[in-house]
């Protein structure tokens, strides 16, 4: 049953890939003898405006074309990539999440080592760590650094005379005032269940500042969400906003897109989210992008107030590719000053780059400047999934249970600990 | 080769189909029994004994699937049998519009399950959906059909019945039409009413149709995946997760061993319910 499913999946993706190849080689250009077409497999939700501009410039320059193949996002797409890798039928270039998800793909076996590339020293170490195995790194950043925290509507804040909360209690006070003013304090979009995780995951800066060893102890099966009071706070916060009535009604019927609209229109004041949401807001509500600000998820103490950073998705080169050299050349171009300039011209960055010495244009959105302020003040920590290879796949559903009060925060945390155990065993980590 | 038993075709013609069947059905089935006992990464495996089964049975978010699948199967199967039979009995009478009505009831079957799921998800939207807007106009506060953990599973089951009752009805119609008319004539001569006809002729003599419908609907219900995935993705939380959606999520998570163990369990469960059910139903049929 299982193997049949796996086989049919690879057969389907194989057919798809074959179809694509045929389509592109069907129009031969005789004068260009070195014309090559590389494929880049990426999900269909990530923004690609900047990347496409760089691809076009690269074709102009070297006559190497890169065609993008699309796959679904999240778990469904991850499965597709894993299956294509197992069947040795992968695209030349692979766009993928960095951190724990990338580690699962067995990078040293499947991807080309990029440690000797000229841009190696330009990349931020915190990024490189998320795509490295045994000191060698296997991917370059494909986008800017997203931060996780609270996106808020500045107009709502201005009209109610609110200030940016530095502690969780101040945040709750703000929410109470917003609720009294007849607006939605916090937007919950649990129809897209991945969005429910933010209050838990973006709390990691606070976990880290209270309990700095959490990531390593968690990886070695010593620390648990349910029993570590600092880690449990995230689950408690997620339920608190529900029990206090601060989220919108019909959270299960509210999608990510609807949530962005509510935030942009000022119907809702806060949306716990990653800053990559600024791109769709800018595209769909260009007039509102300057009304959107960002602050970190507040902790319990004002002294420790900082932001949890995600790491950008990476682009890696498939080891079995027939065009490894061209693919390497493309990544060099993408990481060069020339490539980055083309990128920023086509797309105003939604965050800082994971590349040293890149100056952001002045035209970046206010929320991006808010994020950069935290980075300049050195008040950042990476999210847990970039410090530990284990992330349980059921966290979205567990967070929905938590966020709707179906179970207590402690029960949800314990449930997540069990979920994580499966992942750790699957990765055959020591100590589990 | 003896006289009179000469075969028209050689067994060699069986080979292509046999290879395909062996390669894509028999072999994977037996391999899955093996891989269900391992931690499996598609390229590599480590033997772990019955651990995967233990995880599947003890973890609340996985074990809930057994309960839900059973509720779902019994509910959809029961409603399909009841409504299918009554509709069939009604639409085998001399009704002018019966052809039209049969088509209408059968129609949802030819729709894609995915399309049905999307349509009903929007109809069941708690504040903007047509169902609740209608209820609101009548002064009744509609529930959150898919968001309330208490009724979400029932909501999906009702959609399944709406979509699947046509098949049940068609099977019953075929069965009812095969009943010889002289039984009905006999009961008319004895002065029986329409209810008597239904109770003492149509119902008992449709027994074989009942068997088919119950078997098909029950097995279909217990391995349902598509509708639940489109409408709730097993949510809110895990409250509408069925065995099949849980297995799918384990695949997504990359837990191929656990997912395979789930498939083996599903296979066993279907056998446990289906074999005795089939035996019982066929025995009753023979007894008649």
XYZ file of C-alpha atoms in Angstrom:
720
model
C 0.000 0.000 0.000
C 2.669 2.379 1.149
C 5.209 1.632 -1.485
C 2.557 1.837 -4.144
C 1.677 5.316 -2.935
C 5.307 6.381 -2.931
C 5.856 4.915 -6.363
C 2.841 6.575 -7.868
C 3.906 9.886 -6.363
C 7.359 9.684 -7.873
C 5.904 8.485 -11.150
C 3.634 11.501 -11.202
C 6.392 13.965 -10.395
C 8.672 12.235 -12.892
C 6.099 12.658 -15.599
C 5.663 16.246 -14.623
C 9.390 16.914 -14.810
C 9.661 15.109 -18.117
C 6.796 17.152 -19.495
C 8.518 20.328 -18.472
C 11.779 19.399 -20.104
C 10.043 18.616 -23.334
C 8.216 21.913 -23.223
C 11.358 23.985 -22.884
C 13.544 22.132 -25.334
C 10.786 22.237 -27.922
C 11.931 25.688 -29.020
C 15.595 25.281 -29.930
C 17.617 28.363 -30.659
C 20.325 27.433 -33.141
C 22.666 30.363 -32.657
C 23.126 29.740 -28.924
C 25.212 26.656 -28.576
C 25.653 26.789 -24.832
C 22.027 27.377 -23.989
C 21.071 25.501 -20.862
C 17.926 25.275 -18.854
C 18.107 24.619 -15.148
C 15.129 23.910 -12.961
C 14.390 25.423 -9.579
C 11.791 23.712 -7.420
C 10.068 26.072 -5.013
C 6.776 26.368 -3.182
C 3.980 28.400 -4.701
C 3.491 30.740 -1.730
C 6.882 32.342 -1.250
C 7.336 35.704 -2.921
C 9.600 35.478 -5.962
C 9.551 38.931 -7.550
C 13.158 39.687 -6.658
C 14.377 36.219 -7.507
C 12.732 36.314 -10.913
C 14.443 39.602 -11.730
C 17.810 38.070 -10.868
C 16.996 34.998 -12.976
C 16.154 37.227 -15.949
C 19.393 39.188 -15.551
C 21.353 35.959 -15.262
C 19.874 34.676 -18.500
C 20.781 37.938 -20.216
C 24.309 37.603 -18.995
C 25.125 33.926 -19.385
C 22.359 32.534 -21.581
C 21.493 30.032 -18.872
C 17.813 29.911 -18.242
C 16.313 28.912 -14.935
C 12.747 27.747 -15.017
C 10.806 27.577 -11.790
C 8.783 24.453 -11.034
C 6.144 24.891 -8.385
C 5.171 22.641 -5.559
C 2.692 23.100 -2.698
C 3.941 24.688 0.521
C 4.270 23.145 3.991
C 4.064 19.433 4.667
C 2.630 18.449 1.306
C 5.492 20.095 -0.538
C 8.043 18.708 1.885
C 6.788 15.237 1.088
C 7.163 15.894 -2.608
C 10.766 17.020 -2.190
C 11.606 14.033 -0.001
C 10.101 11.654 -2.524
C 11.881 13.251 -5.461
C 15.181 13.093 -3.598
C 14.594 9.449 -2.715
C 13.876 8.714 -6.372
C 16.944 10.692 -7.476
C 14.666 12.804 -9.649
C 15.186 16.242 -8.180
C 15.294 19.683 -9.793
C 18.753 21.241 -10.158
C 18.060 23.883 -7.534
C 15.963 23.417 -4.421
C 14.215 26.203 -2.511
C 13.553 25.000 1.011
C 13.105 26.044 4.633
C 16.338 26.352 6.567
C 16.897 24.801 9.972
C 15.279 21.615 11.242
C 13.277 21.012 8.079
C 16.395 21.254 5.903
C 18.340 18.902 8.170
C 15.731 16.205 7.569
C 16.664 16.209 3.876
C 20.114 14.809 4.685
C 22.018 17.717 3.060
C 25.470 16.113 3.002
C 24.108 13.253 0.935
C 21.803 15.177 -1.377
C 23.253 18.646 -1.904
C 26.468 20.237 -3.135
C 28.880 21.581 -0.506
C 29.193 25.357 -0.971
C 31.850 26.006 1.676
C 34.498 26.894 -0.906
C 32.401 29.506 -2.696
C 33.603 33.135 -2.736
C 30.521 34.429 -0.878
C 30.998 31.984 2.016
C 32.482 34.627 4.279
C 29.741 37.132 3.445
C 26.897 35.081 4.871
C 25.815 35.584 8.460
C 27.022 32.790 10.707
C 23.592 32.482 12.298
C 22.187 31.709 8.849
C 25.015 29.385 7.844
C 24.476 27.340 10.997
C 20.945 26.513 9.838
C 22.084 25.002 6.543
C 25.271 23.350 7.767
C 26.207 19.793 8.592
C 29.599 19.069 10.160
C 30.930 22.530 9.398
C 30.024 22.519 5.698
C 27.121 24.564 4.433
C 24.746 23.658 1.656
C 22.465 26.580 0.861
C 22.364 30.327 0.248
C 19.601 32.619 1.535
C 16.775 32.890 -0.978
C 14.981 35.771 0.709
C 15.328 38.307 3.496
C 15.211 37.491 7.200
C 11.661 37.274 8.534
C 10.999 38.238 12.126
C 8.222 36.693 14.197
C 6.143 38.859 16.486
C 3.154 41.132 16.403
C 2.182 43.103 13.320
C -0.040 45.972 14.412
C -2.087 48.686 12.828
C -0.550 52.060 13.642
C -3.768 53.961 12.903
C -5.619 51.993 15.578
C -2.780 52.670 18.006
C -2.774 56.378 17.175
C -6.542 56.779 17.466
C -6.634 55.111 20.892
C -3.409 56.754 22.087
C -1.686 53.433 22.765
C 2.045 52.865 23.120
C 4.115 49.855 22.076
C 3.888 47.284 24.907
C 7.152 46.133 26.433
C 5.636 43.482 28.705
C 2.869 40.942 28.294
C 0.722 42.761 30.874
C 0.991 46.038 28.967
C 0.041 44.133 25.841
C -3.071 42.747 27.553
C -3.982 46.240 28.773
C -3.750 47.540 25.209
C -5.936 44.678 24.020
C -8.566 45.491 26.648
C -8.713 49.111 25.451
C -8.967 48.007 21.824
C -11.768 45.611 22.724
C -13.668 48.389 24.510
C -13.254 50.548 21.413
C -15.143 47.874 19.460
C -12.266 46.552 17.420
C -10.689 43.119 17.331
C -7.596 43.158 19.562
C -5.912 40.058 18.097
C -6.640 38.427 14.773
C -6.766 34.622 14.838
C -6.769 32.873 11.466
C -6.934 29.225 12.473
C -8.392 28.152 9.149
C -4.771 28.194 7.970
C -3.660 26.323 11.039
C 0.051 27.122 10.681
C -0.739 30.728 11.610
C -1.841 29.583 15.070
C 1.740 28.756 16.075
C 3.108 32.287 16.169
C 2.444 33.199 19.798
C 4.205 29.990 20.823
C 7.126 30.117 18.389
C 7.760 33.873 18.498
C 7.978 33.648 22.283
C 11.332 31.949 21.950
C 13.357 35.110 22.579
C 11.706 35.224 25.992
C 12.289 31.519 26.637
C 15.913 31.952 25.670
C 16.476 34.951 27.910
C 14.995 33.204 30.959
C 16.408 29.768 30.217
C 19.340 29.967 27.777
C 20.016 26.216 27.740
C 16.543 25.268 26.585
C 17.457 24.466 22.965
C 20.320 22.116 23.759
C 18.499 20.398 26.623
C 15.397 20.074 24.490
C 17.399 18.396 21.712
C 18.919 15.912 24.121
C 15.561 15.029 25.730
C 16.233 16.853 29.004
C 13.968 19.909 28.799
C 10.266 19.694 27.935
C 7.677 22.299 27.025
C 5.244 20.985 29.608
C 7.663 21.070 32.519
C 9.761 24.133 31.690
C 7.849 27.141 32.969
C 9.566 29.522 30.528
C 8.680 27.374 27.515
C 5.147 26.741 28.745
C 4.446 30.502 28.772
C 3.950 30.507 24.995
C 1.118 27.989 25.268
C -0.377 29.940 28.165
C -0.280 33.196 26.239
C -1.972 31.623 23.239
C -4.858 30.473 25.421
C -5.019 33.662 27.469
C -5.921 35.785 24.444
C -8.804 33.371 23.813
C -10.138 33.196 27.372
C -10.023 36.982 27.686
C -12.062 37.273 24.494
C -9.435 39.177 22.549
C -9.611 37.189 19.318
C -12.126 37.580 16.524
C -15.160 35.346 16.289
C -15.125 32.472 13.773
C -11.358 31.899 14.053
C -11.747 28.481 12.395
C -13.348 30.099 9.351
C -10.808 32.935 9.115
C -7.919 32.393 6.706
C -4.481 33.983 6.495
C -5.586 36.202 3.591
C -8.683 37.358 5.460
C -6.538 38.121 8.500
C -4.195 40.306 6.447
C -7.183 42.214 5.087
C -8.559 42.729 8.610
C -5.206 44.075 9.764
C -4.688 46.342 6.757
C -8.203 47.777 7.044
C -7.787 48.343 10.769
C -10.661 46.019 11.768
C -8.124 44.158 13.859
C -5.278 45.791 15.749
C -2.724 42.982 16.156
C -1.812 39.958 14.118
C 0.832 37.579 15.496
C 2.730 36.766 12.314
C 6.037 36.634 10.503
C 7.125 39.747 8.662
C 6.991 37.947 5.330
C 3.298 38.853 5.502
C 4.336 42.406 4.617
C 4.765 41.357 0.975
C 1.145 40.281 0.400
C -0.088 43.280 2.408
C 1.907 45.570 0.179
C 0.642 43.849 -2.928
C -3.032 43.749 -1.970
C -3.289 46.888 0.157
C -0.546 49.214 -1.139
C -2.133 52.198 0.619
C -2.009 50.512 4.001
C 1.561 49.215 4.112
C 2.741 52.364 5.884
C 0.089 51.887 8.569
C 1.561 48.561 9.608
C 4.177 48.394 12.337
C 5.894 45.569 14.143
C 6.864 44.795 17.718
C 8.333 41.729 19.377
C 6.106 39.397 21.372
C 6.404 40.869 24.864
C 7.773 38.807 27.701
C 7.068 39.098 31.398
C 9.853 41.546 32.121
C 10.580 44.860 30.440
C 14.332 44.303 30.787
C 14.259 41.410 28.374
C 12.380 42.572 25.341
C 13.625 41.333 22.011
C 12.621 39.703 18.795
C 12.630 36.097 17.603
C 14.137 35.824 14.137
C 13.394 33.177 11.579
C 15.985 32.294 9.022
C 15.323 32.797 5.341
C 14.544 29.863 3.092
C 17.622 28.650 1.262
C 18.503 27.591 -2.254
C 20.659 24.496 -2.529
C 22.087 22.545 -5.471
C 21.070 18.930 -6.008
C 24.120 16.689 -6.028
C 22.788 14.578 -8.872
C 22.226 17.591 -11.127
C 23.839 17.597 -14.581
C 24.400 21.342 -14.348
C 26.193 21.784 -11.044
C 28.661 24.342 -12.458
C 25.967 26.571 -13.955
C 23.953 26.272 -10.756
C 26.974 27.345 -8.696
C 27.490 30.266 -11.042
C 23.889 31.325 -10.552
C 24.208 31.290 -6.770
C 27.415 33.355 -7.052
C 25.523 35.872 -9.159
C 22.595 35.922 -6.732
C 24.965 36.609 -3.811
C 27.008 39.247 -5.657
C 26.508 42.992 -5.191
C 25.241 43.138 -8.751
C 22.693 40.413 -8.111
C 21.530 41.921 -4.829
C 21.133 45.342 -6.462
C 18.916 43.798 -9.139
C 16.955 42.026 -6.423
C 16.366 45.178 -4.408
C 15.440 47.163 -7.491
C 12.717 44.666 -8.368
C 11.530 44.189 -4.825
C 11.864 46.415 -1.826
C 13.148 44.071 0.902
C 10.747 42.999 3.653
C 13.595 42.543 6.083
C 17.350 42.579 6.431
C 19.498 40.195 4.387
C 21.443 37.322 5.897
C 24.417 38.740 3.998
C 26.921 41.096 5.569
C 27.328 44.639 4.305
C 24.084 45.065 2.387
C 22.499 48.476 2.811
C 18.715 48.456 2.683
C 17.033 51.110 0.542
C 15.251 53.936 2.375
C 11.952 52.908 0.849
C 11.511 49.843 3.080
C 8.233 49.592 4.959
C 7.998 51.018 8.516
C 7.579 47.525 9.962
C 10.914 46.522 8.429
C 12.571 49.508 10.112
C 11.010 48.331 13.398
C 12.675 44.932 12.915
C 16.023 46.464 11.972
C 15.929 48.532 15.178
C 15.859 45.320 17.245
C 18.710 43.873 15.192
C 20.799 47.033 15.563
C 20.216 46.904 19.313
C 21.354 43.262 19.229
C 18.118 42.092 20.823
C 17.475 39.014 18.743
C 17.364 35.252 19.104
C 16.739 32.646 16.423
C 13.539 30.645 16.634
C 13.833 27.234 18.245
C 13.544 25.377 14.950
C 16.881 26.876 13.902
C 18.639 25.839 17.082
C 17.315 22.318 17.302
C 16.677 19.764 14.561
C 13.390 18.657 16.116
C 10.068 20.259 15.418
C 6.918 18.237 15.844
C 4.691 18.214 12.764
C 1.435 18.513 14.721
C 2.204 21.839 16.377
C -0.341 23.718 14.192
C -3.245 21.494 15.278
C -2.082 21.476 18.881
C -1.923 25.282 18.836
C -5.470 25.419 17.469
C -6.626 23.216 20.379
C -4.783 25.541 22.726
C -5.967 28.728 21.065
C -9.612 27.634 21.219
C -9.400 26.412 24.800
C -10.221 22.804 23.896
C -7.482 21.647 26.257
C -5.424 23.362 28.925
C -2.067 24.905 27.959
C -0.236 22.278 30.034
C -2.063 19.460 28.255
C -1.244 20.986 24.882
C 2.410 21.386 25.812
C 2.546 17.768 26.951
C 0.874 16.689 23.729
C 3.495 18.591 21.768
C 6.287 16.954 23.760
C 4.971 13.571 22.652
C 4.744 14.788 19.077
C 8.355 15.904 19.196
C 9.409 12.507 20.458
C 8.327 10.904 17.189
C 10.456 13.374 15.238
C 13.494 12.804 17.434
C 13.200 9.045 17.058
C 12.769 9.359 13.326
C 15.994 11.392 13.202
C 17.590 8.739 15.438
C 18.948 11.398 17.797
C 20.933 10.264 20.845
C 19.120 10.424 24.166
C 15.644 9.492 22.871
C -3.760 -31.730 -22.782
C -6.757 -33.990 -22.620
C -9.641 -33.849 -24.959
C -12.457 -31.514 -24.048
C -10.403 -29.392 -21.618
C -8.311 -27.604 -24.222
C -7.951 -24.033 -23.136
C -8.733 -21.211 -25.512
C -5.866 -19.039 -24.279
C -2.492 -19.872 -22.844
C -1.720 -18.883 -19.239
C 1.135 -16.855 -20.651
C -1.351 -14.079 -21.361
C -1.729 -13.739 -17.639
C 1.927 -12.803 -17.161
C 1.817 -9.021 -17.904
C -1.154 -8.409 -15.646
C 0.307 -10.798 -13.084
C 3.589 -8.930 -12.932
C 1.859 -5.608 -12.504
C -0.382 -7.037 -9.795
C 2.571 -8.628 -8.028
C 4.765 -5.549 -8.265
C 2.241 -2.895 -7.378
C -0.126 -4.744 -5.091
C 1.102 -7.980 -3.543
C 4.699 -6.887 -2.971
C 3.892 -3.472 -1.441
C 1.279 -5.064 0.806
C 3.770 -7.504 2.256
C 6.565 -4.927 2.353
C 4.290 -2.620 4.312
C 3.870 -5.313 6.972
C 7.635 -5.285 7.332
C 8.175 -1.524 7.227
C 5.473 -1.003 9.838
C 7.949 -2.515 12.294
C 10.733 -0.054 11.511
C 11.774 3.569 11.646
C 11.844 4.177 7.938
C 13.289 7.118 6.004
C 12.522 5.723 2.513
C 16.221 5.110 1.897
C 17.113 3.623 5.251
C 15.379 1.678 8.017
C 15.932 0.563 11.569
C 14.006 -2.295 13.130
C 12.025 -1.252 16.213
C 9.568 -4.087 16.784
C 6.029 -3.092 17.680
C 6.935 0.462 18.769
C 5.070 2.093 15.907
C 1.874 0.261 16.786
C 2.272 1.231 20.408
C 2.681 4.888 19.442
C -0.352 4.694 17.211
C -2.558 3.150 19.883
C -1.441 5.236 22.864
C -0.993 8.727 21.518
C -4.267 10.640 22.030
C -3.971 12.567 18.781
C -3.627 9.252 16.917
C -5.987 7.091 18.953
C -8.840 9.581 18.487
C -8.954 8.467 14.858
C -10.283 5.026 15.766
C -13.181 6.472 17.699
C -13.968 9.085 15.085
C -13.722 6.686 12.170
C -16.126 4.304 13.871
C -18.627 7.067 14.666
C -18.307 8.383 11.152
C -18.728 4.972 9.519
C -21.745 3.979 11.620
C -23.393 7.356 11.161
C -22.929 7.652 7.411
C -23.685 3.987 6.834
C -26.871 4.086 8.916
C -28.215 7.254 7.339
C -27.382 6.093 3.820
C -29.222 2.809 4.405
C -32.306 4.453 5.902
C -32.599 7.306 3.425
C -31.447 5.230 0.481
C -34.083 2.585 1.154
C -36.940 5.015 1.763
C -36.072 7.047 -1.317
C -35.816 3.890 -3.398
C -39.174 2.612 -2.140
C -40.705 5.995 -2.914
C -39.114 6.342 -6.340
C -40.148 2.874 -7.543
C -43.813 3.810 -7.268
C -45.751 5.143 -10.254
C -44.552 8.684 -9.911
C -44.592 10.979 -12.919
C -41.411 12.824 -11.969
C -39.537 9.805 -10.645
C -36.898 9.816 -13.385
C -36.229 13.453 -12.680
C -36.115 12.953 -8.924
C -33.810 9.954 -9.244
C -31.415 12.049 -11.301
C -31.490 14.871 -8.783
C -30.680 12.539 -5.898
C -27.986 10.747 -7.857
C -26.457 13.968 -9.127
C -24.135 14.781 -6.148
C -22.368 11.500 -6.827
C -20.933 12.658 -10.114
C -19.420 15.739 -8.480
C -15.842 15.625 -7.320
C -15.603 15.142 -3.560
C -13.163 18.025 -3.396
C -15.669 20.340 -5.086
C -18.440 19.180 -2.748
C -16.181 19.806 0.238
C -15.296 23.321 -0.871
C -18.913 24.184 -1.632
C -20.154 22.960 1.735
C -17.295 24.624 3.592
C -18.510 27.949 2.291
C -22.196 27.080 2.809
C -21.371 26.168 6.403
C -19.374 29.313 7.148
C -20.569 30.390 10.598
C -21.470 33.999 9.791
C -21.443 34.379 6.006
C -22.525 30.889 4.942
C -25.869 30.394 3.229
C -27.069 27.852 5.784
C -26.611 30.106 8.777
C -27.850 33.186 6.926
C -31.051 31.266 6.174
C -31.364 30.125 9.765
C -30.742 33.670 10.923
C -33.499 34.976 8.679
C -35.801 32.448 10.352
C -34.644 33.684 13.740
C -32.595 30.606 14.663
C -28.964 31.115 15.650
C -26.998 28.659 13.511
C -24.122 26.748 15.044
C -20.537 26.912 13.838
C -20.893 23.773 11.745
C -17.234 23.021 11.151
C -15.642 25.067 13.929
C -17.504 23.643 16.932
C -15.627 20.517 17.999
C -18.853 18.908 19.212
C -20.651 18.893 15.865
C -17.917 19.240 13.239
C -17.702 15.490 12.633
C -21.477 15.186 12.276
C -21.522 18.111 9.824
C -19.025 16.382 7.572
C -20.888 13.070 7.918
C -24.115 14.744 6.772
C -22.381 16.085 3.680
C -21.073 12.591 3.003
C -24.628 11.232 3.245
C -25.920 13.926 0.887
C -23.266 12.970 -1.623
C -23.468 9.200 -1.215
C -27.154 8.471 -0.704
C -27.686 8.318 -4.472
C -25.559 5.193 -4.813
C -27.411 3.477 -1.979
C -30.714 4.471 -3.557
C -29.681 3.104 -6.955
C -28.693 -0.250 -5.467
C -32.002 -0.445 -3.601
C -33.958 0.493 -6.722
C -32.281 -2.319 -8.633
C -33.134 -4.723 -5.805
C -36.727 -3.580 -5.471
C -37.362 -3.758 -9.181
C -36.213 -7.367 -9.173
C -39.013 -8.313 -6.746
C -41.713 -10.144 -8.734
C -44.967 -8.172 -8.870
C -47.195 -11.097 -7.904
C -46.121 -10.754 -4.275
C -47.585 -7.280 -4.270
C -50.701 -8.532 -6.027
C -51.073 -11.153 -3.328
C -50.857 -8.611 -0.539
C -53.335 -6.359 -2.325
C -55.821 -9.230 -2.561
C -55.358 -9.782 1.163
C -56.190 -6.116 1.703
C -52.749 -4.947 2.780
C -51.848 -1.257 2.845
C -48.881 0.480 1.269
C -47.093 0.197 4.593
C -47.694 -3.544 4.660
C -46.196 -3.826 1.185
C -43.108 -1.975 2.333
C -42.792 -3.834 5.609
C -43.581 -7.385 4.514
C -42.535 -7.521 0.861
C -40.112 -4.805 -0.146
C -38.045 -4.739 3.041
C -37.371 -8.465 3.479
C -36.894 -9.126 -0.206
C -34.327 -6.327 -0.530
C -32.048 -8.086 1.914
C -29.277 -8.633 -0.602
C -29.338 -4.948 -1.523
C -29.066 -4.115 2.165
C -25.983 -6.279 2.384
C -24.292 -4.520 -0.508
C -25.189 -1.057 0.733
C -24.134 -1.696 4.332
C -20.835 -3.232 3.279
C -19.993 -0.518 0.781
C -21.068 2.368 3.004
C -19.353 1.019 6.100
C -16.021 0.291 4.464
C -16.250 3.557 2.539
C -16.965 5.404 5.786
C -14.160 3.875 7.793
C -11.546 4.759 5.217
C -12.885 8.209 4.304
C -10.191 10.766 3.716
C -10.903 13.261 0.953
C -14.026 14.932 2.336
C -12.676 15.394 5.851
C -9.391 16.710 4.489
C -11.043 19.377 2.351
C -13.554 20.464 4.961
C -11.674 20.437 8.260
C -8.189 18.945 7.760
C -9.005 16.955 10.893
C -9.551 20.144 12.894
C -10.336 22.059 14.989
C -7.350 20.560 16.734
C -7.723 16.831 16.187
C -11.447 16.581 16.809
C -12.426 15.364 13.333
C -9.333 13.343 12.527
C -10.106 9.950 11.002
C -7.690 7.037 10.733
C -6.940 7.873 7.108
C -6.272 11.569 7.744
C -4.000 10.677 10.646
C -2.061 8.240 8.473
C -1.718 10.954 5.851
C -0.386 13.400 8.427
C 2.199 10.866 9.582
C 3.366 10.577 5.977
C 3.533 14.341 5.739
C 5.560 14.484 8.918
C 8.004 12.019 7.365
C 7.128 9.231 9.834
C 6.914 6.570 7.166
C 7.172 3.706 9.648
C 4.367 5.002 11.854
C 2.216 5.792 8.832
C 2.713 2.278 7.498
C 1.805 0.849 10.890
C -1.378 2.932 10.681
C -2.175 1.448 7.299
C -1.667 -2.064 8.612
C -3.982 -1.261 11.530
C -6.570 0.150 9.138
C -6.331 -3.038 7.102
C -6.836 -5.156 10.220
C -9.717 -3.039 11.475
C -11.541 -3.159 8.174
C -11.065 -6.926 8.150
C -12.268 -7.274 11.752
C -15.465 -5.410 10.999
C -16.032 -6.418 7.425
C -15.514 -10.197 7.584
C -17.942 -10.955 10.446
C -20.371 -8.363 9.110
C -20.310 -9.985 5.719
C -20.664 -13.474 7.206
C -23.591 -12.376 9.340
C -25.356 -10.569 6.549
C -24.988 -13.406 4.034
C -26.167 -15.914 6.627
C -29.307 -13.932 7.296
C -29.881 -13.796 3.563
C -29.653 -17.579 3.259
C -31.949 -18.081 6.224
C -34.757 -16.229 4.520
